[in-house]
Short mmCIF file of C-alpha atoms and ligand atoms in Angstrom, two decimals:
data_model
loop_
_atom_site.label_atom_id
_atom_site.label_comp_id
_atom_site.label_asym_id
_atom_site.label_seq_id
_atom_site.Cartn_x
_atom_site.Cartn_y
_atom_site.Cartn_z
CA UNK A 1 162.96 -27.78 93.14
CA UNK A 2 163.45 -29.32 96.59
CA UNK A 3 164.23 -27.05 99.54
CA UNK A 4 167.18 -27.59 101.85
CA UNK A 5 167.04 -27.32 105.62
CA UNK A 6 170.55 -27.60 107.04
CA UNK A 7 171.36 -27.89 110.74
CA UNK A 8 174.64 -26.27 111.76
CA UNK A 9 175.42 -27.67 115.20
CA UNK A 10 178.44 -25.36 115.48
CA UNK A 11 180.77 -26.20 118.40
CA UNK A 12 178.11 -27.91 120.51
CA UNK A 13 177.39 -31.39 121.95
CA UNK A 14 179.48 -34.33 123.12
CA UNK A 15 179.49 -37.59 121.17
CA UNK A 16 176.69 -39.24 123.14
CA UNK A 17 174.45 -36.17 122.72
CA UNK A 18 175.32 -35.83 119.07
CA UNK A 19 174.30 -39.45 118.52
CA UNK A 20 170.98 -38.86 120.33
CA UNK A 21 170.26 -35.82 118.21
CA UNK A 22 171.15 -37.67 115.01
CA UNK A 23 168.85 -40.58 115.95
CA UNK A 24 165.94 -38.28 116.85
CA UNK A 25 166.30 -36.25 113.65
CA UNK A 26 166.69 -39.36 111.48
CA UNK A 27 163.52 -40.86 112.92
CA UNK A 28 161.56 -37.68 112.34
CA UNK A 29 162.54 -36.86 108.77
CA UNK A 30 160.12 -38.42 106.32
CA UNK A 31 161.73 -40.18 103.38
CA UNK A 32 159.04 -38.81 101.08
CA UNK A 33 159.37 -35.22 102.22
CA UNK A 34 160.06 -32.38 99.80
CA UNK A 35 163.09 -31.10 101.69
CA UNK A 36 166.71 -32.23 101.60
CA UNK A 37 167.93 -32.30 105.18
CA UNK A 38 171.63 -31.68 105.77
CA UNK A 39 173.30 -32.13 109.14
CA UNK A 40 176.59 -30.43 109.99
CA UNK A 41 177.86 -31.77 113.33
CA UNK A 42 181.26 -30.92 114.81
CA UNK A 43 184.05 -32.51 112.74
CA UNK A 44 185.18 -35.06 115.38
CA UNK A 45 181.77 -36.77 115.22
CA UNK A 46 181.22 -36.77 111.48
CA UNK A 47 182.78 -40.05 110.58
CA UNK A 48 180.97 -42.06 113.27
CA UNK A 49 177.62 -40.40 112.63
CA UNK A 50 177.79 -40.94 108.89
CA UNK A 51 178.43 -44.66 109.48
CA UNK A 52 175.84 -45.07 112.21
CA UNK A 53 173.03 -43.03 110.70
CA UNK A 54 169.98 -45.07 109.71
CA UNK A 55 169.46 -45.14 105.95
CA UNK A 56 167.35 -42.10 105.00
CA UNK A 57 167.69 -40.72 101.51
CA UNK A 58 166.41 -37.31 102.59
CA UNK A 59 169.36 -36.79 104.98
CA UNK A 60 172.98 -36.11 104.10
CA UNK A 61 176.00 -34.81 105.98
CA UNK A 62 178.07 -31.66 105.79
CA UNK A 63 181.30 -30.37 107.25
CA UNK A 64 181.14 -26.98 108.96
CA UNK A 65 184.24 -25.95 107.05
CA UNK A 66 187.24 -27.47 105.27
CA UNK A 67 190.79 -26.56 104.39
CA UNK A 68 191.51 -24.41 101.38
CA UNK A 69 194.70 -26.41 100.80
CA UNK A 70 195.35 -29.85 99.40
CA UNK A 71 196.71 -32.60 101.68
CA UNK A 72 200.06 -31.82 103.19
CA UNK A 73 201.81 -30.25 106.14
CA UNK A 74 198.89 -28.21 107.51
CA UNK A 75 198.51 -29.19 111.16
CA UNK A 76 194.91 -29.17 112.33
CA UNK A 77 193.38 -28.82 108.89
CA UNK A 78 191.24 -31.37 107.07
CA UNK A 79 190.64 -31.33 103.35
CA UNK A 80 187.42 -31.40 101.37
CA UNK A 81 188.62 -34.67 99.83
CA UNK A 82 188.89 -36.20 103.33
CA UNK A 83 185.31 -35.18 104.05
CA UNK A 84 184.23 -36.69 100.75
CA UNK A 85 186.08 -39.92 101.54
CA UNK A 86 184.03 -40.51 104.71
CA UNK A 87 180.68 -40.03 102.95
CA UNK A 88 180.14 -36.33 103.60
CA UNK A 89 178.43 -34.65 100.64
CA UNK A 90 178.64 -30.92 101.35
CA UNK A 91 180.51 -28.33 103.35
CA UNK A 92 179.66 -24.93 104.79
CA UNK A 93 182.07 -22.30 103.58
CA UNK A 94 182.57 -18.72 104.69
CA UNK A 95 180.26 -18.80 107.69
CA UNK A 96 180.47 -15.38 109.33
CA UNK A 97 181.84 -16.96 112.53
CA UNK A 98 184.75 -18.37 110.49
CA UNK A 99 185.28 -15.04 108.75
CA UNK A 100 185.03 -12.89 111.88
CA UNK A 101 186.39 -15.07 114.68
CA UNK A 102 188.99 -17.08 112.77
CA UNK A 103 190.12 -14.50 110.26
CA UNK A 104 189.00 -16.24 107.08
CA UNK A 105 189.66 -13.79 104.27
CA UNK A 106 187.76 -13.53 100.99
CA UNK A 107 190.75 -15.21 99.36
CA UNK A 108 190.65 -18.13 101.80
CA UNK A 109 186.90 -18.51 101.30
CA UNK A 110 187.44 -18.66 97.52
CA UNK A 111 190.16 -21.31 97.97
CA UNK A 112 187.79 -23.39 100.07
CA UNK A 113 185.02 -23.14 97.48
CA UNK A 114 187.52 -24.33 94.86
CA UNK A 115 188.68 -27.24 97.03
CA UNK A 116 185.12 -28.31 97.80
CA UNK A 117 184.08 -28.30 94.14
CA UNK A 118 187.26 -30.05 93.01
CA UNK A 119 186.63 -32.77 95.61
CA UNK A 120 183.04 -33.40 94.53
CA UNK A 121 181.39 -31.72 97.51
CA UNK A 122 178.53 -29.24 97.34
CA UNK A 123 179.71 -25.88 98.62
CA UNK A 124 177.17 -24.20 100.90
CA UNK A 125 178.54 -20.69 100.65
CA UNK A 126 177.50 -18.25 103.38
CA UNK A 127 177.27 -14.53 102.86
CA UNK A 128 175.75 -11.65 104.79
CA UNK A 129 176.28 -8.14 106.04
CA UNK A 130 176.91 -6.87 109.56
CA UNK A 131 174.67 -4.40 111.38
CA UNK A 132 176.72 -1.32 110.39
CA UNK A 133 176.57 -2.30 106.72
CA UNK A 134 172.82 -2.86 106.95
CA UNK A 135 172.19 0.44 108.72
CA UNK A 136 174.30 2.43 106.29
CA UNK A 137 172.53 0.82 103.32
CA UNK A 138 175.65 -1.02 102.17
CA UNK A 139 174.20 -4.52 102.58
CA UNK A 140 173.61 -5.32 98.90
CA UNK A 141 177.09 -4.15 97.93
CA UNK A 142 178.67 -6.18 100.71
CA UNK A 143 176.89 -9.42 99.83
CA UNK A 144 177.59 -9.08 96.10
CA UNK A 145 181.28 -8.39 96.88
CA UNK A 146 181.45 -11.59 98.94
CA UNK A 147 179.81 -13.62 96.18
CA UNK A 148 182.02 -12.08 93.48
CA UNK A 149 185.17 -13.09 95.35
CA UNK A 150 184.04 -16.51 96.48
CA UNK A 151 182.55 -17.65 93.17
CA UNK A 152 185.25 -16.27 90.92
CA UNK A 153 186.10 -18.90 88.29
CA UNK A 154 183.19 -21.20 89.17
CA UNK A 155 181.83 -22.66 85.91
CA UNK A 156 178.21 -23.11 84.85
CA UNK A 157 178.48 -26.85 85.45
CA UNK A 158 180.01 -26.34 88.88
CA UNK A 159 177.18 -24.00 89.90
CA UNK A 160 175.00 -27.12 90.18
CA UNK A 161 177.08 -27.90 93.29
CA UNK A 162 176.78 -24.49 94.87
CA UNK A 163 174.13 -23.61 97.45
CA UNK A 164 174.04 -20.09 98.86
CA UNK A 165 173.08 -19.15 102.39
CA UNK A 166 172.21 -15.55 103.15
CA UNK A 167 172.87 -14.96 106.82
CA UNK A 168 172.70 -11.36 108.00
CA UNK A 169 175.27 -11.30 110.83
CA UNK A 170 173.01 -9.14 113.00
CA UNK A 171 170.44 -11.96 112.98
CA UNK A 172 172.75 -14.88 113.82
CA UNK A 173 172.22 -16.22 117.33
CA UNK A 174 170.69 -12.89 118.38
CA UNK A 175 167.03 -13.83 118.32
CA UNK A 176 166.59 -10.98 115.85
CA UNK A 177 165.45 -12.31 112.46
CA UNK A 178 165.38 -10.51 109.17
CA UNK A 179 161.78 -9.86 108.25
CA UNK A 180 160.37 -12.02 105.48
CA UNK A 181 160.50 -8.95 103.21
CA UNK A 182 164.14 -8.23 104.03
CA UNK A 183 165.03 -11.86 103.33
CA UNK A 184 163.11 -11.93 100.04
CA UNK A 185 164.65 -8.66 98.88
CA UNK A 186 168.20 -9.92 99.40
CA UNK A 187 167.48 -13.40 98.04
CA UNK A 188 166.03 -11.83 94.92
CA UNK A 189 169.14 -9.66 94.50
CA UNK A 190 171.34 -12.75 94.91
CA UNK A 191 169.33 -14.62 92.26
CA UNK A 192 169.69 -11.64 89.90
CA UNK A 193 173.45 -11.70 90.52
CA UNK A 194 173.57 -15.40 89.57
CA UNK A 195 171.48 -14.67 86.48
CA UNK A 196 173.86 -11.92 85.34
CA UNK A 197 176.88 -14.18 85.78
CA UNK A 198 175.67 -17.68 84.87
CA UNK A 199 172.33 -17.17 83.16
CA UNK A 200 168.68 -17.56 83.91
CA UNK A 201 168.48 -21.34 84.06
CA UNK A 202 171.27 -21.66 86.63
CA UNK A 203 169.78 -18.79 88.64
CA UNK A 204 166.45 -20.61 88.70
CA UNK A 205 168.07 -23.85 89.82
CA UNK A 206 170.29 -22.46 92.59
CA UNK A 207 169.03 -22.92 96.10
CA UNK A 208 169.34 -19.87 98.33
CA UNK A 209 168.86 -20.54 102.05
CA UNK A 210 168.10 -18.05 104.78
CA UNK A 211 169.95 -18.25 108.09
CA UNK A 212 169.77 -16.18 111.26
CA UNK A 213 167.51 -16.97 114.23
CA UNK A 214 165.26 -19.11 112.08
CA UNK A 215 162.91 -21.08 114.34
CA UNK A 216 159.60 -22.94 114.18
CA UNK A 217 157.64 -19.73 114.83
CA UNK A 218 159.09 -17.75 111.91
CA UNK A 219 160.26 -20.43 109.43
CA UNK A 220 156.90 -20.73 107.64
CA UNK A 221 156.71 -17.04 106.78
CA UNK A 222 160.32 -16.88 105.61
CA UNK A 223 160.11 -20.08 103.54
CA UNK A 224 156.95 -18.81 101.86
CA UNK A 225 159.01 -16.12 100.08
CA UNK A 226 159.50 -16.95 96.40
CA UNK A 227 163.30 -16.69 96.43
CA UNK A 228 163.86 -18.54 99.72
CA UNK A 229 164.60 -22.24 99.22
CA UNK A 230 165.00 -23.31 102.84
CA UNK A 231 167.19 -22.44 105.78
CA UNK A 232 170.52 -22.81 107.51
CA UNK A 233 169.64 -23.34 111.13
CA UNK A 234 171.96 -22.84 114.11
CA UNK A 235 170.46 -22.69 117.62
CA UNK A 236 167.15 -24.35 116.70
CA UNK A 237 169.03 -27.29 115.10
CA UNK A 238 170.23 -28.37 118.55
CA UNK A 239 166.73 -29.51 119.46
CA UNK A 240 165.30 -32.34 117.35
CA UNK A 241 161.73 -31.12 117.92
CA UNK A 242 162.47 -27.56 116.77
CA UNK A 243 164.58 -28.68 113.84
CA UNK A 244 161.93 -31.16 112.67
CA UNK A 245 159.26 -28.46 112.96
CA UNK A 246 161.38 -26.27 110.67
CA UNK A 247 161.72 -29.15 108.18
CA UNK A 248 157.91 -29.49 108.29
CA UNK A 249 157.51 -25.76 107.67
CA UNK A 250 159.71 -26.15 104.60
CA UNK A 251 157.70 -29.12 103.29
CA UNK A 252 154.51 -27.19 103.93
CA UNK A 253 155.73 -24.13 102.01
CA UNK A 254 156.44 -26.32 98.97
CA UNK A 255 153.12 -28.15 99.19
CA UNK A 256 151.35 -24.80 99.09
CA UNK A 257 152.88 -23.91 95.73
CA UNK A 258 152.41 -27.36 94.16
P1 PGA B 301 171.22 -19.20 114.38
O1 PGA B 301 172.53 -19.53 113.50
O2 PGA B 301 170.10 -19.98 113.75
O3 PGA B 301 171.57 -19.67 115.77
O4 PGA B 301 171.00 -17.73 114.29
C1 PGA B 301 172.47 -19.64 112.11
C2 PGA B 301 173.85 -19.90 111.58
O5 PGA B 301 174.80 -19.28 112.07
O6 PGA B 301 174.04 -20.72 110.65
#
C-alpha cells in the first residue's frame, strides 16, 4: 500500500507564494515514488493551482474543508461537488481547528463526510484528543467517539475513499510531537476499530496518517511504525525543502519494508 503525505497549508500564503511553493514541490516529487502527495492550499488558490500544476501523477489536490450542505443559499460555503468539478480529489474534514475555532460539531463533520463521499471525493477525516483528554487517559474513548459519529452509515465500498488522520491536538503547531510509540498505539487502536466495523480487509487497506508537528527530523521514526501510513503536515508543508524531505522519509520507510 502506498503512503500519503498531505500538506495542509492552512490559512497561509498569497497567490504568488502559493504558486512558488506548488512549483517547488511539483519539481521535487518523483513520479516513481511510493508516496501519494496531496496538497491542500487555501480555497481561493485551488482552482488556479490545479490548472497550472505540471503533470505529476504522484500529486493531487485537496480542499481544507467543504460544506456539509448541497448547493443552495449558504453564503460563503462551497460544496464537495464544486471541489470535485475543478479537479480536486480529496478534502480534509473535521480538522481540530475547524472543530474548535469554527464550532464544527460531530453532526456537521458527519454531514461533510457524507457530502464528500457522495461527490466522489476522498474524505481525509481528522480525529484526535486534546491535552486534558490525553492526561486523564480518555484519549482512546475520545477518538473512537469521533470516528463513530463521523463514519456512521459509511459503507464498505465507501471506506475505500476514506483516509484517517490522527492528530493529537496537543501536538498541532506546538512543536511537541507524539512519540512514535504513542502514535503507533493510537493508530493500531484505530485500525482495530475499522476491523470491528468493516472487517479485516478494509482495515488493512485504510491509510491512517499521523499529524502534529511532523517534520524532517521526526518523520522517519513515526513513518516506520507499522500502523502509520504517512502524515498530514502543517507548518513543515510551508517550506518545499522540509515537505520534500518528509515525502522522502515516507518513501524510505516503505523501501525498508519491501
Ligand atoms: P502541524 O499541523 O504540522 O503544524 O502541527 C498539522 C495539522 O494541523 O494538520
